[in-house]
mmCIF file of C-alpha atoms and ligand atoms in Angstrom:
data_model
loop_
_atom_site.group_PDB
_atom_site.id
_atom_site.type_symbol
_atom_site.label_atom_id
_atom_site.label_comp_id
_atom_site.label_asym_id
_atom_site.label_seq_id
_atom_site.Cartn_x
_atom_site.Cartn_y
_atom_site.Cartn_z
ATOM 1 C CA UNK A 3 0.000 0.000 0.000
ATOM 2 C CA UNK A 4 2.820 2.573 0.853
ATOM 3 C CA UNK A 5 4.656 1.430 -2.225
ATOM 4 C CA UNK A 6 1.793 2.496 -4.510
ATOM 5 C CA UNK A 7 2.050 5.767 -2.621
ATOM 6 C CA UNK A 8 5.587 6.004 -3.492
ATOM 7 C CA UNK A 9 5.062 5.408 -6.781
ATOM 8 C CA UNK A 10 3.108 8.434 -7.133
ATOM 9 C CA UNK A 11 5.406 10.326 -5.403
ATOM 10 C CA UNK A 12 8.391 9.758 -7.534
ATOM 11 C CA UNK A 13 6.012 10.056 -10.868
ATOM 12 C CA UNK A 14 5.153 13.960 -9.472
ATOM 13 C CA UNK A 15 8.586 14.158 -8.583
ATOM 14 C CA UNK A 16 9.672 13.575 -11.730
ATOM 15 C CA UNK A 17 7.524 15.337 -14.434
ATOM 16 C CA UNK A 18 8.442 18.594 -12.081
ATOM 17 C CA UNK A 19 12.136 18.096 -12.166
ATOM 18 C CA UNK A 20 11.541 18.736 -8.417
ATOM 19 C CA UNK A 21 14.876 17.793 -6.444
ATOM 20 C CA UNK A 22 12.583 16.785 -3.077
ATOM 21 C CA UNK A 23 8.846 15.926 -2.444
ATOM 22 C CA UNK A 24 7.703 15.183 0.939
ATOM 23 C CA UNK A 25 4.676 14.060 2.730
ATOM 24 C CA UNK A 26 4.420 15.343 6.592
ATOM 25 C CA UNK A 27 2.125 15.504 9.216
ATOM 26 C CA UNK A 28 1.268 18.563 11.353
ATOM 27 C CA UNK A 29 3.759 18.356 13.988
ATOM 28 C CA UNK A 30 6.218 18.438 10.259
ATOM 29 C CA UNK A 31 7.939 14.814 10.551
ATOM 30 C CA UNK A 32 8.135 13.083 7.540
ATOM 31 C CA UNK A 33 6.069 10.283 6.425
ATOM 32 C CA UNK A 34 7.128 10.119 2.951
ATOM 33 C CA UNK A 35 9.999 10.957 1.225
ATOM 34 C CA UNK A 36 10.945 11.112 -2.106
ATOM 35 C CA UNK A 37 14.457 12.576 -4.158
ATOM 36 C CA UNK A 38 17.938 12.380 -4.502
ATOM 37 C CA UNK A 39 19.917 14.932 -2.750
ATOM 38 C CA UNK A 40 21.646 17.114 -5.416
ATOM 39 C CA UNK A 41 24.092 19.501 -3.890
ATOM 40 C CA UNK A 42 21.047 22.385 -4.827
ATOM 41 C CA UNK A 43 18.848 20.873 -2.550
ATOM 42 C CA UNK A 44 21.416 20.649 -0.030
ATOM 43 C CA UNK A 45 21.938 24.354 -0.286
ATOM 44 C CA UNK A 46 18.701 25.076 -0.210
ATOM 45 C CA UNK A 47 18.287 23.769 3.497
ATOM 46 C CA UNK A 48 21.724 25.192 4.705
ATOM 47 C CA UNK A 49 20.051 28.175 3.065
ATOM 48 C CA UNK A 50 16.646 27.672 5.122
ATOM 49 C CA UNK A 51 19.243 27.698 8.520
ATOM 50 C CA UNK A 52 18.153 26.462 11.588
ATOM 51 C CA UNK A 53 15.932 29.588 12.154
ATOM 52 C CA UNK A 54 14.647 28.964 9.067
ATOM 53 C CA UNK A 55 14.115 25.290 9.740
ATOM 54 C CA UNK A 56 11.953 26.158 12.926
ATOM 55 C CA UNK A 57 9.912 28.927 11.252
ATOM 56 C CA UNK A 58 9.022 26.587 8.914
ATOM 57 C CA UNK A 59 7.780 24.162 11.769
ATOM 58 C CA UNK A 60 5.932 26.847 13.522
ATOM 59 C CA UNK A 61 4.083 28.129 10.224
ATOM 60 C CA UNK A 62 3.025 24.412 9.053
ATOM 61 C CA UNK A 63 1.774 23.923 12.741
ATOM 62 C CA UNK A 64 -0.084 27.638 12.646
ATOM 63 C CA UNK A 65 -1.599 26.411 9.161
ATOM 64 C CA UNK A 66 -3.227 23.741 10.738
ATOM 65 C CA UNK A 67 -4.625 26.298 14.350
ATOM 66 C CA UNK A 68 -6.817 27.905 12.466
ATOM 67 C CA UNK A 69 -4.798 29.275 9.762
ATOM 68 C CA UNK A 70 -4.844 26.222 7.149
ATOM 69 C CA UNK A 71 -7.912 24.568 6.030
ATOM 70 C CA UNK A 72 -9.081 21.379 5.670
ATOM 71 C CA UNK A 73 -9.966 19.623 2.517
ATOM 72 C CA UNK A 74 -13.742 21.064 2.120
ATOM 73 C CA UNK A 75 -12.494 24.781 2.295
ATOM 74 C CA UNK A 76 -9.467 24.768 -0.272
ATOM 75 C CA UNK A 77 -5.796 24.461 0.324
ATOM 76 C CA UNK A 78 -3.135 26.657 2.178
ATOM 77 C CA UNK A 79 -0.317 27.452 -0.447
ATOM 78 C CA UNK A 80 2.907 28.843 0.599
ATOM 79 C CA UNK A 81 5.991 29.654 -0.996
ATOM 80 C CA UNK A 82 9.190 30.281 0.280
ATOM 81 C CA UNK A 83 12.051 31.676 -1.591
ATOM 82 C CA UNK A 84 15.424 30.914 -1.027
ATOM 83 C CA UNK A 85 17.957 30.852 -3.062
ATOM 84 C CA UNK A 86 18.856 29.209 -5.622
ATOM 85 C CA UNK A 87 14.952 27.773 -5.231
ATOM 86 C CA UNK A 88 11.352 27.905 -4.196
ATOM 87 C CA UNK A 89 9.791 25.720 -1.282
ATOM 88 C CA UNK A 90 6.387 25.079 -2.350
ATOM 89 C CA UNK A 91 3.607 23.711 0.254
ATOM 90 C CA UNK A 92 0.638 22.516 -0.024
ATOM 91 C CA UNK A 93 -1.369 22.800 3.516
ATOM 92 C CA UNK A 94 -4.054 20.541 3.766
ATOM 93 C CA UNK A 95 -4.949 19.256 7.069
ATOM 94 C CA UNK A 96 -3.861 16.963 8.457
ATOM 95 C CA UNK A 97 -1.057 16.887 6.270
ATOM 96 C CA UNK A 98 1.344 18.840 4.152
ATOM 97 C CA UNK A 99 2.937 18.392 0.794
ATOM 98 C CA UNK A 100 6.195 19.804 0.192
ATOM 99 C CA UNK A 101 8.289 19.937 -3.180
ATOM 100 C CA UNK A 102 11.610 21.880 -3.450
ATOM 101 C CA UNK A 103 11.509 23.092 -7.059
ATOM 102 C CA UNK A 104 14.962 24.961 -8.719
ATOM 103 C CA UNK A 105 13.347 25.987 -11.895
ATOM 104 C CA UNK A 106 11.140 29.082 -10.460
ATOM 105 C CA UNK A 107 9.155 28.923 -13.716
ATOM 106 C CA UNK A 108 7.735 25.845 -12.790
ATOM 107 C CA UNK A 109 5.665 27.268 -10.117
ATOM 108 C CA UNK A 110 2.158 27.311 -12.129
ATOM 109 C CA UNK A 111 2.580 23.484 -13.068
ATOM 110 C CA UNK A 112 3.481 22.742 -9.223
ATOM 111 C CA UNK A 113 0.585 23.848 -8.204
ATOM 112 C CA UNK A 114 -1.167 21.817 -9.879
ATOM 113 C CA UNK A 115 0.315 19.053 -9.389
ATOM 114 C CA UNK A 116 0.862 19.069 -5.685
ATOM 115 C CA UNK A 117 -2.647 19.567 -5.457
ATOM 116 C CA UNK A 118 -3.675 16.209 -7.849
ATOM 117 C CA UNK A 119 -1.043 14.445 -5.840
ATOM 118 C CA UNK A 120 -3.407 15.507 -2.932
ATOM 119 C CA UNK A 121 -6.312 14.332 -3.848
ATOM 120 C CA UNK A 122 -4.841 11.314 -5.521
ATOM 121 C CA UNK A 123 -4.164 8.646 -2.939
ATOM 122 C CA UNK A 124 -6.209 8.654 0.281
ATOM 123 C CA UNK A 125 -3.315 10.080 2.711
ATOM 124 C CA UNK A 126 -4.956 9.233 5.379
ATOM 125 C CA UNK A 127 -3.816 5.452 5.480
ATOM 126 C CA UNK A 128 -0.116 6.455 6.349
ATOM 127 C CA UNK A 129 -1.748 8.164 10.171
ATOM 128 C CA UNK A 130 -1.733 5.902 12.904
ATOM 129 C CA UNK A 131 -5.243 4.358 13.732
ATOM 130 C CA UNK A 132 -4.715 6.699 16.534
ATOM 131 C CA UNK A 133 -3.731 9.780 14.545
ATOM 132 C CA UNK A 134 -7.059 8.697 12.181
ATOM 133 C CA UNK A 135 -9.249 8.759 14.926
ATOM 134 C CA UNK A 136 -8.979 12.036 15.789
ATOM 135 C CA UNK A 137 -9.658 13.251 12.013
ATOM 136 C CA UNK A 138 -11.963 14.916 11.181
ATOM 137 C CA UNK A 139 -9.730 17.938 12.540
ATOM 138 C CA UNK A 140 -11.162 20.000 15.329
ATOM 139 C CA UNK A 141 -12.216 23.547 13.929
ATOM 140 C CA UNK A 142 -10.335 25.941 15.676
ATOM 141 C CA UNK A 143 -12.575 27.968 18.018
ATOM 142 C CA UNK A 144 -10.679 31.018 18.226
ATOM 143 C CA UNK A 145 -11.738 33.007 14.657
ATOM 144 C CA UNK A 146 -13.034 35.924 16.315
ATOM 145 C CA UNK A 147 -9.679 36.175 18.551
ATOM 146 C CA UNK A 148 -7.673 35.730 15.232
ATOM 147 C CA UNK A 149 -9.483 38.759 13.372
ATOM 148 C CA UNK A 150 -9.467 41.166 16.530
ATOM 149 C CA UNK A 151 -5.539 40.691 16.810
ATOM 150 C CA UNK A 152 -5.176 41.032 12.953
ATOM 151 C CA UNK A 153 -6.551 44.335 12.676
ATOM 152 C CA UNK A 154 -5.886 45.831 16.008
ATOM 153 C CA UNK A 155 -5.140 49.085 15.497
ATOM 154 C CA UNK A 156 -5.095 49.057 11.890
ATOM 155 C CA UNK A 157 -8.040 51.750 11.992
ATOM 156 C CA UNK A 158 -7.215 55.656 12.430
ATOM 157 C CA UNK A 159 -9.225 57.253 15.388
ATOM 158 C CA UNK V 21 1.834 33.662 -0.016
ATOM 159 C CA UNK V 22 5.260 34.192 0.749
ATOM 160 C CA UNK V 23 7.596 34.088 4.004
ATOM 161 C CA UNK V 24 10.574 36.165 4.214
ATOM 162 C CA UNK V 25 12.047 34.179 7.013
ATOM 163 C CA UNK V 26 14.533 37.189 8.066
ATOM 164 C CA UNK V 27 11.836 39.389 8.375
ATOM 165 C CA UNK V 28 9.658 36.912 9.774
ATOM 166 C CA UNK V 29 6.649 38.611 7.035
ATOM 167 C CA UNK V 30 4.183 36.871 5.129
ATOM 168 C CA UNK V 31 3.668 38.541 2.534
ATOM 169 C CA UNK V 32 0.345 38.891 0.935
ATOM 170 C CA UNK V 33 -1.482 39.866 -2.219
ATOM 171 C CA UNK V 34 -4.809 41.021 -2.823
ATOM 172 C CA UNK V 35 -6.716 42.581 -5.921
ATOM 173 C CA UNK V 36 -9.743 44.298 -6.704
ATOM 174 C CA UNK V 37 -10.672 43.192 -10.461
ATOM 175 C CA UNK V 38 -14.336 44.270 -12.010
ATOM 176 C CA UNK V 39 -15.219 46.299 -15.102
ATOM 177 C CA UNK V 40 -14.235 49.970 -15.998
ATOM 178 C CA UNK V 41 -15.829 52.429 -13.357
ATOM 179 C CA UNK V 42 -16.895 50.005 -10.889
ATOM 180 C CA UNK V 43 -15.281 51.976 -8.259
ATOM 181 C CA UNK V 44 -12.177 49.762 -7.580
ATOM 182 C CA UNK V 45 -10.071 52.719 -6.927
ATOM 183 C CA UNK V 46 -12.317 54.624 -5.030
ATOM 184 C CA UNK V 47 -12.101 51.346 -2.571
ATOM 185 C CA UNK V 48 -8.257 51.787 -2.700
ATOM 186 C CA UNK V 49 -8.536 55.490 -2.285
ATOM 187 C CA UNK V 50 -10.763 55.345 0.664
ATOM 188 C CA UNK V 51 -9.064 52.457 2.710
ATOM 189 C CA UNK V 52 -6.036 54.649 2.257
ATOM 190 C CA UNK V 53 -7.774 57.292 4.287
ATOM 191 C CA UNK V 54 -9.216 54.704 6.636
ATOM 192 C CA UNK V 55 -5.802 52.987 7.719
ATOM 193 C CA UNK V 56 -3.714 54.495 10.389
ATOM 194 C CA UNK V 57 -0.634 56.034 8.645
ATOM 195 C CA UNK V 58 1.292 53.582 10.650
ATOM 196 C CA UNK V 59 0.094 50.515 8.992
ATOM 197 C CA UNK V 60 0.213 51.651 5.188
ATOM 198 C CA UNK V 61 1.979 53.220 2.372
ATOM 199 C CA UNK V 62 0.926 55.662 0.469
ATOM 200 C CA UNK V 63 -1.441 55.206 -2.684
ATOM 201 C CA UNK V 64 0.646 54.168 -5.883
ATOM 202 C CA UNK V 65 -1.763 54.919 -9.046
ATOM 203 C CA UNK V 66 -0.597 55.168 -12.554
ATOM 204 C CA UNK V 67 -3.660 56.656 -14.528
ATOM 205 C CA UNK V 68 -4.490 57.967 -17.591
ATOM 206 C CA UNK V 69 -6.235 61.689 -17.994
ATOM 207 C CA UNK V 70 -9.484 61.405 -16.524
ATOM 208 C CA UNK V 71 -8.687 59.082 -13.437
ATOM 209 C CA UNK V 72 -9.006 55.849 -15.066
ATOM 210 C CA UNK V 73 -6.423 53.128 -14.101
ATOM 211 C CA UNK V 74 -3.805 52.445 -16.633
ATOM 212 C CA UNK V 75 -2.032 49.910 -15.108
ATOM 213 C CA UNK V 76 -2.745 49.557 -11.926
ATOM 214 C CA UNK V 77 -3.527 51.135 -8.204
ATOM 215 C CA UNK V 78 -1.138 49.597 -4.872
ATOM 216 C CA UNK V 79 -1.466 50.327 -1.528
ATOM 217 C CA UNK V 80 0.502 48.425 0.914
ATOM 218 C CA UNK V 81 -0.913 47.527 4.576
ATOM 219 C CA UNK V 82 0.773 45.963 7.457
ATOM 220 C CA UNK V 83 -1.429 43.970 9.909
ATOM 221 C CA UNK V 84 -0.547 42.784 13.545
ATOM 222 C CA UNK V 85 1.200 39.663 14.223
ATOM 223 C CA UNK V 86 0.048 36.197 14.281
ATOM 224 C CA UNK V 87 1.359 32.842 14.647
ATOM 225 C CA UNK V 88 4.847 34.564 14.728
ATOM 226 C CA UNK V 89 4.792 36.370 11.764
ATOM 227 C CA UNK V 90 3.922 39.815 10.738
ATOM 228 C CA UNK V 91 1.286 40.237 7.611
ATOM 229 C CA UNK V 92 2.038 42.581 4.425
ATOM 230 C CA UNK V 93 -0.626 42.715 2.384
ATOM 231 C CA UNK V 94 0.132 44.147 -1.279
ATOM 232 C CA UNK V 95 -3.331 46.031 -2.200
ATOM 233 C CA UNK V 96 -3.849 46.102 -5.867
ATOM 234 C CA UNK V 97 -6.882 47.211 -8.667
ATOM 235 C CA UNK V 98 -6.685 46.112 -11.863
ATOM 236 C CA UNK V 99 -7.571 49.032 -14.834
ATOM 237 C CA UNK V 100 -11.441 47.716 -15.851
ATOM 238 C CA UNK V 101 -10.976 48.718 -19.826
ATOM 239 C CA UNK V 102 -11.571 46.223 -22.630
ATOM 240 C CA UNK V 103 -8.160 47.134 -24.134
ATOM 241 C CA UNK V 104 -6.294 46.348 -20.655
ATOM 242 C CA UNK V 105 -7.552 42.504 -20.996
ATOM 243 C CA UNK V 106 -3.510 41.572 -20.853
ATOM 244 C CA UNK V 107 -2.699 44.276 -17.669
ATOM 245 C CA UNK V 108 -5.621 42.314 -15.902
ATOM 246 C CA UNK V 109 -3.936 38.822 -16.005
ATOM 247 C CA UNK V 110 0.149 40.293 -14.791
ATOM 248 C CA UNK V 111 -1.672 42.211 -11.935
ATOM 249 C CA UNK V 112 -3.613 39.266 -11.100
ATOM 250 C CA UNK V 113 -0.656 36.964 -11.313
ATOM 251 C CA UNK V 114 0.344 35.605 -7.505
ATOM 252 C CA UNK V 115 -2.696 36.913 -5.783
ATOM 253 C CA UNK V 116 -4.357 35.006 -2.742
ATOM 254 C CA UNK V 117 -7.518 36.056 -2.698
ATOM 255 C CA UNK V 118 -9.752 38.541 -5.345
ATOM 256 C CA UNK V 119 -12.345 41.448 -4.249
ATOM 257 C CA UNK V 120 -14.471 41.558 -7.424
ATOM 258 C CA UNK V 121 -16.279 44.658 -7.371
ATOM 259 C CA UNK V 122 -19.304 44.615 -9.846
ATOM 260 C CA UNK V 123 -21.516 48.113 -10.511
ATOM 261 C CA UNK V 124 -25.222 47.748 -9.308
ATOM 262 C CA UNK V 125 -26.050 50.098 -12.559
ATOM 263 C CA UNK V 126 -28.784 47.814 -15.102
ATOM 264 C CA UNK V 127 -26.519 49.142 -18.078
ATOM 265 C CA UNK V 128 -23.743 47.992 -16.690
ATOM 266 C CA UNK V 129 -24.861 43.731 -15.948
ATOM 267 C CA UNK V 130 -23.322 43.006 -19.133
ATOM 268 C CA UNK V 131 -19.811 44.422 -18.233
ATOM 269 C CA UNK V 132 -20.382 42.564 -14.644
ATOM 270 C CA UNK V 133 -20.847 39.165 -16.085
ATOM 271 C CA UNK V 134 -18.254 39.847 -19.103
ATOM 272 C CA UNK V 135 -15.098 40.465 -16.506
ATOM 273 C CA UNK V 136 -16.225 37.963 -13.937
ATOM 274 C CA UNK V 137 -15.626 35.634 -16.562
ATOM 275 C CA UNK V 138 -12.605 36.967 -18.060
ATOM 276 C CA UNK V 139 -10.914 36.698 -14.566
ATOM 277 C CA UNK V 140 -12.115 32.888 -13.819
ATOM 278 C CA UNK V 141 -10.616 31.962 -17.119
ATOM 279 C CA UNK V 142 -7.333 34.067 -16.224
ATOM 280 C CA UNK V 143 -7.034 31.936 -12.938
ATOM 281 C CA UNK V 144 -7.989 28.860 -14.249
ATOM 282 C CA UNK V 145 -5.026 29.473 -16.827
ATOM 283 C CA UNK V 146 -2.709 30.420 -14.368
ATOM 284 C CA UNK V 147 -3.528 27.656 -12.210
ATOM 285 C CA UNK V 148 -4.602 29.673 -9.412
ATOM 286 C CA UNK V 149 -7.531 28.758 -7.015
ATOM 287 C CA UNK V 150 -7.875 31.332 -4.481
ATOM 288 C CA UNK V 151 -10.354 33.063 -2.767
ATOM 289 C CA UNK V 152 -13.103 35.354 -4.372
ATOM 290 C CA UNK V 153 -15.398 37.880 -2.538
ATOM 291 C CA UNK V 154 -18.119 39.655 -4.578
ATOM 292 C CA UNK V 155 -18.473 43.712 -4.043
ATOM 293 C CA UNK V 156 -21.703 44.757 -5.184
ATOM 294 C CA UNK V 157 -20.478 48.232 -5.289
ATOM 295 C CA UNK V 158 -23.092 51.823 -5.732
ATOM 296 C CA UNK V 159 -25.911 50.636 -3.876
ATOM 297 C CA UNK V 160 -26.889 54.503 -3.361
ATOM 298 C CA UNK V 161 -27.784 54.549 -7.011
ATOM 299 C CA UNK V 162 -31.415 55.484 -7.663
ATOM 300 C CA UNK V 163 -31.936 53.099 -10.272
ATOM 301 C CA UNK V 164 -29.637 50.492 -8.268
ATOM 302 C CA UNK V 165 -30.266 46.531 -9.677
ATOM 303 C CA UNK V 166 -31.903 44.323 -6.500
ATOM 304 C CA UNK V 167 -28.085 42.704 -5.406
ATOM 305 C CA UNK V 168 -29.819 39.309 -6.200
ATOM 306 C CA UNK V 169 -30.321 39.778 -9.904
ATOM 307 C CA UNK V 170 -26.617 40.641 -9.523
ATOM 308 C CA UNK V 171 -24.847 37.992 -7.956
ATOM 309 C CA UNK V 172 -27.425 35.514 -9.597
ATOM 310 C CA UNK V 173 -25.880 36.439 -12.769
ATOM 311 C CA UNK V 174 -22.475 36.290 -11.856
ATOM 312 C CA UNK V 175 -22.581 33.007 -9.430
ATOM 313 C CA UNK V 176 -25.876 31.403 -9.550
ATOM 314 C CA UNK V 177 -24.867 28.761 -7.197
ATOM 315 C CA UNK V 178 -24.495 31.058 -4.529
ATOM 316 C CA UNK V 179 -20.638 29.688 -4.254
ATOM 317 C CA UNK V 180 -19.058 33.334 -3.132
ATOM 318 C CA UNK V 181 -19.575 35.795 -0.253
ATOM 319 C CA UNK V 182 -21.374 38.962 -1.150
ATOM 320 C CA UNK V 183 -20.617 41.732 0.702
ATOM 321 C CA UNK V 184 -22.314 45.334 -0.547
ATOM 322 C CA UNK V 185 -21.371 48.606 -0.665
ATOM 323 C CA UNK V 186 -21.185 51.919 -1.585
ATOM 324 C CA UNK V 187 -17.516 52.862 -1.990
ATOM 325 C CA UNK V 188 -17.708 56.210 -2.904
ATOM 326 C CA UNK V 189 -19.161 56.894 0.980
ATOM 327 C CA UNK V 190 -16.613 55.016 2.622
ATOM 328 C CA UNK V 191 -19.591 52.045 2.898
ATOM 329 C CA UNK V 192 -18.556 48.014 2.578
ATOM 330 C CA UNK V 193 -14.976 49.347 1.593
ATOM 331 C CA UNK V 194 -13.424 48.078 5.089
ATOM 332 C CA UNK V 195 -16.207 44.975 5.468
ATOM 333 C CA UNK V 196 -14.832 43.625 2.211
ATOM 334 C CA UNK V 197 -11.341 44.513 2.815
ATOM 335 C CA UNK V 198 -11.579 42.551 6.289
ATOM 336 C CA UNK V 199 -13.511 39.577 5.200
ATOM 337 C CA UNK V 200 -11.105 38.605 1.760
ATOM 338 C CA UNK V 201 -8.302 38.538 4.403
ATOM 339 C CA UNK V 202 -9.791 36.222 6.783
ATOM 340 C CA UNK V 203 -10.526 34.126 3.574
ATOM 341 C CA UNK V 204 -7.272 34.032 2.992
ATOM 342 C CA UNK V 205 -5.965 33.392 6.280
ATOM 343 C CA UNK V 206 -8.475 31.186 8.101
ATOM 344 C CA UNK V 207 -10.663 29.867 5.197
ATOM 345 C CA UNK V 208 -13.611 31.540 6.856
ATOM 346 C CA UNK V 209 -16.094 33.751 5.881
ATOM 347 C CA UNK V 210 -17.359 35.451 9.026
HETATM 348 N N1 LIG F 303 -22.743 56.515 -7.166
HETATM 349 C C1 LIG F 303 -21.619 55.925 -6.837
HETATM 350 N N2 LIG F 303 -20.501 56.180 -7.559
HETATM 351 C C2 LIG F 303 -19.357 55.550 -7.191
HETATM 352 C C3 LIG F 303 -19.303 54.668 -6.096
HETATM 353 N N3 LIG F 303 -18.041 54.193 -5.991
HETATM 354 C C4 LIG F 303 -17.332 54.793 -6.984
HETATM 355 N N4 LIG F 303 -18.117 55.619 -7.714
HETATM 356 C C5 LIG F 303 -17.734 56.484 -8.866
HETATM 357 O O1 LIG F 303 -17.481 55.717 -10.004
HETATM 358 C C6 LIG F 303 -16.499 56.335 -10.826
HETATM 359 C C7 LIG F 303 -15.383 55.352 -11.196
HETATM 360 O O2 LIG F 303 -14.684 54.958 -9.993
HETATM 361 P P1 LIG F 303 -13.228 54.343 -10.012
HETATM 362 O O3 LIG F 303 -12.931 53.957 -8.624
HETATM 363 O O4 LIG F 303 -12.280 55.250 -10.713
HETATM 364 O O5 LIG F 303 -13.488 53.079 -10.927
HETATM 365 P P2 LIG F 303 -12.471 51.916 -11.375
HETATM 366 O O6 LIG F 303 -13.159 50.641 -11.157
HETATM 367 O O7 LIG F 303 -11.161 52.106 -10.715
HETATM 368 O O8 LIG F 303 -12.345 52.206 -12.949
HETATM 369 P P3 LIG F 303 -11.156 51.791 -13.979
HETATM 370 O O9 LIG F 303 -9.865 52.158 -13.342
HETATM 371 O O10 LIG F 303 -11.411 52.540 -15.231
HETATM 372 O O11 LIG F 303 -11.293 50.318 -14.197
HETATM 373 C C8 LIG F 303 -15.975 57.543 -10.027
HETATM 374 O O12 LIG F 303 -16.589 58.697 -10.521
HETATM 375 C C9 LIG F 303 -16.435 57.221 -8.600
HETATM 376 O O13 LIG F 303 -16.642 58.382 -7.846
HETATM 377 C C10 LIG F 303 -20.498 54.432 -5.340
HETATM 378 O O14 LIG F 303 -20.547 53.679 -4.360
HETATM 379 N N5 LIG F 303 -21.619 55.077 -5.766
HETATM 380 MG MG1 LIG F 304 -9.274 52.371 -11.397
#
């Protein structure tokens, strides 16, 4: 079952020219892994840093507290530059979908094909029966508290 | 959506598209007067004689912090003229979530329903989903269309938010502004 999941990992992988694509969970550890490790994508995490490496934790977790969305309200997309690439990631509770991409002007056709990699395999089968039981995701309670802190004093007067 | 990690910003885009004379603009013009100084830049618009947009209108806004980082949010109208068709599509390149701002005039259903169009099959070619808020702008006409023969035309499944307004008055401009950023950043509506 994982190896079919694999598969259609490396296929993605491939027609993108992506160096990485990952599968993680919320808390960001891996579940699936896919790509060789050119130098480029190497660099790409030294670029990253380990501040970077823990923003990146703390937005995928925000994504997912009331940020991100779940699969009935759209996906979360966000891109991070560094150089010489682009991080793309595709938020969609309870998981993420992450492809390291060097050609920037692949960005459109990642898109699209993180998302059909999304909806392509049912994702759920690598959680834990624990991890499954908890799906489908709480909805995070605090909306109101997210859009007073937003715009707190963004008003004049 | 982007991060600049040593900034700790996400950095945000968001544009009003609709037909010519909608009153896209006049939203950008008055939610410059409505943000504290503090939290914007001043109003970028390249225009042709008579006020109308040649290329576009930008007005950058900071919000406060969440989740660690710090929101910019790149304000931008697109110029509503048949001629500007390819101007729409650059301006709308990258952006997270679209403020479509339709005129409640009955002349001007046509134009509403022509542009709403022309800016799903833009996204659609640039393969961007994101999310769309309908402005059903000059509600203090006299001869105003009911809002529902509007947005039936435009969305008859009743897929998109409506939020309405009268721009010109300062009315629905900071409602819509509000609600396309929650849309963005929670995936609610309210
Ligand atoms: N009656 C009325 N007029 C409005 C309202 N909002 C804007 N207008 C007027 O509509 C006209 C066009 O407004 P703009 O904001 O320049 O329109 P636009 O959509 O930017 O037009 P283009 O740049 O040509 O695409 C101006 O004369 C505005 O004063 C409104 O709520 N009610
Ligand atoms: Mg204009």
């Amino acid at each position: 079952m994982k190896g079919e999941a694999y598969t259609l990992l490396q296929e993605t992988r491939q027609e993108l020219g992506a160096s990485v694509i990952l599968i993680a969970n919320e808390a960001g550890q891996a579940l699936l892994y896919e790509g060789i490790e050119p130098p480029q994508t190497m660099d790409l995490l030294a670029a990253l840093g380990a501040a970077g490496l823990s923003a990146l934790q703390e937005i995928i977790t925000a994504s997912f507290k009331g940020w991100g969305r779940n699969a009935h309200q759209g996906d979360q997309i966000l891109m991070l530059e560094v150089d010489p690439g682009i991080i793309l990631i595709l938020a969609r509770a309870p998981f993420i979908f992450l492809v390291i991409l060097t050609d920037k002007t692949r960005l459109g056709l990642a898109r699209l094909l993180l998302r059909r990699l999304a909806n392509q395999y049912p994702w759920e089968r690598l959680l834990t029966t624990a991890q499954r039981h908890e799906l489908p995701l709480r909805k995070d309670k605090s909306m109101s508290e997210t859009r007073k802190q937003l715009f707190r004093d963004l008003w004049a007067r | 959506m982007r991060i600049a990690w040593d900034r700790r910003e996400l950095l945000l885009k968001v544009v009003y598209y609709g037909p010519p004379r909608a009153g896209k603009t006049t939203n950008l013009e008055q939610l410059q007067q409505m943000i504290a100084p503090e939290h914007r830049s001043d109003l970028i618009s390249l225009n042709t004689y008579g006020d109308r947009t040649l290329f576009f209108d930008l007005l950058q806004v900071s919000l406060s912090q969440v989740g660690g980082l710090t929101p910019r949010v790149s304000v931008y109208t697109v110029p509503g003229q048949p001629r500007y068709r390819r101007v729409r599509e650059i301006v709308l390149r990258g952006a997270d979530g679209v403020i479509y701002v339709a005129d409640s005039a009955p002349e001007r259903l046509g134009e509403n329903v022509r542009l709403w169009h022309q800016m799903h099959q833009q996204l659609r070619r640039m393969h961007q989903e994101v999310p769309i808020l309908i402005q059903v702008n000059k509600r203090d006409l006299p001869n105003a269309l009911p809002t529902s023969s509007i947005t039936r035309a435009l969305d008859p499944h009743g897929r998109y938010p409506v939020v309405e307004a009268q721009a010109k008055h300062g009315i629905g401009v900071k409602e819509s502004f509000m609600q396309i950023l929650m849309m963005i950043l929670t995936g609610e509506t309210v």
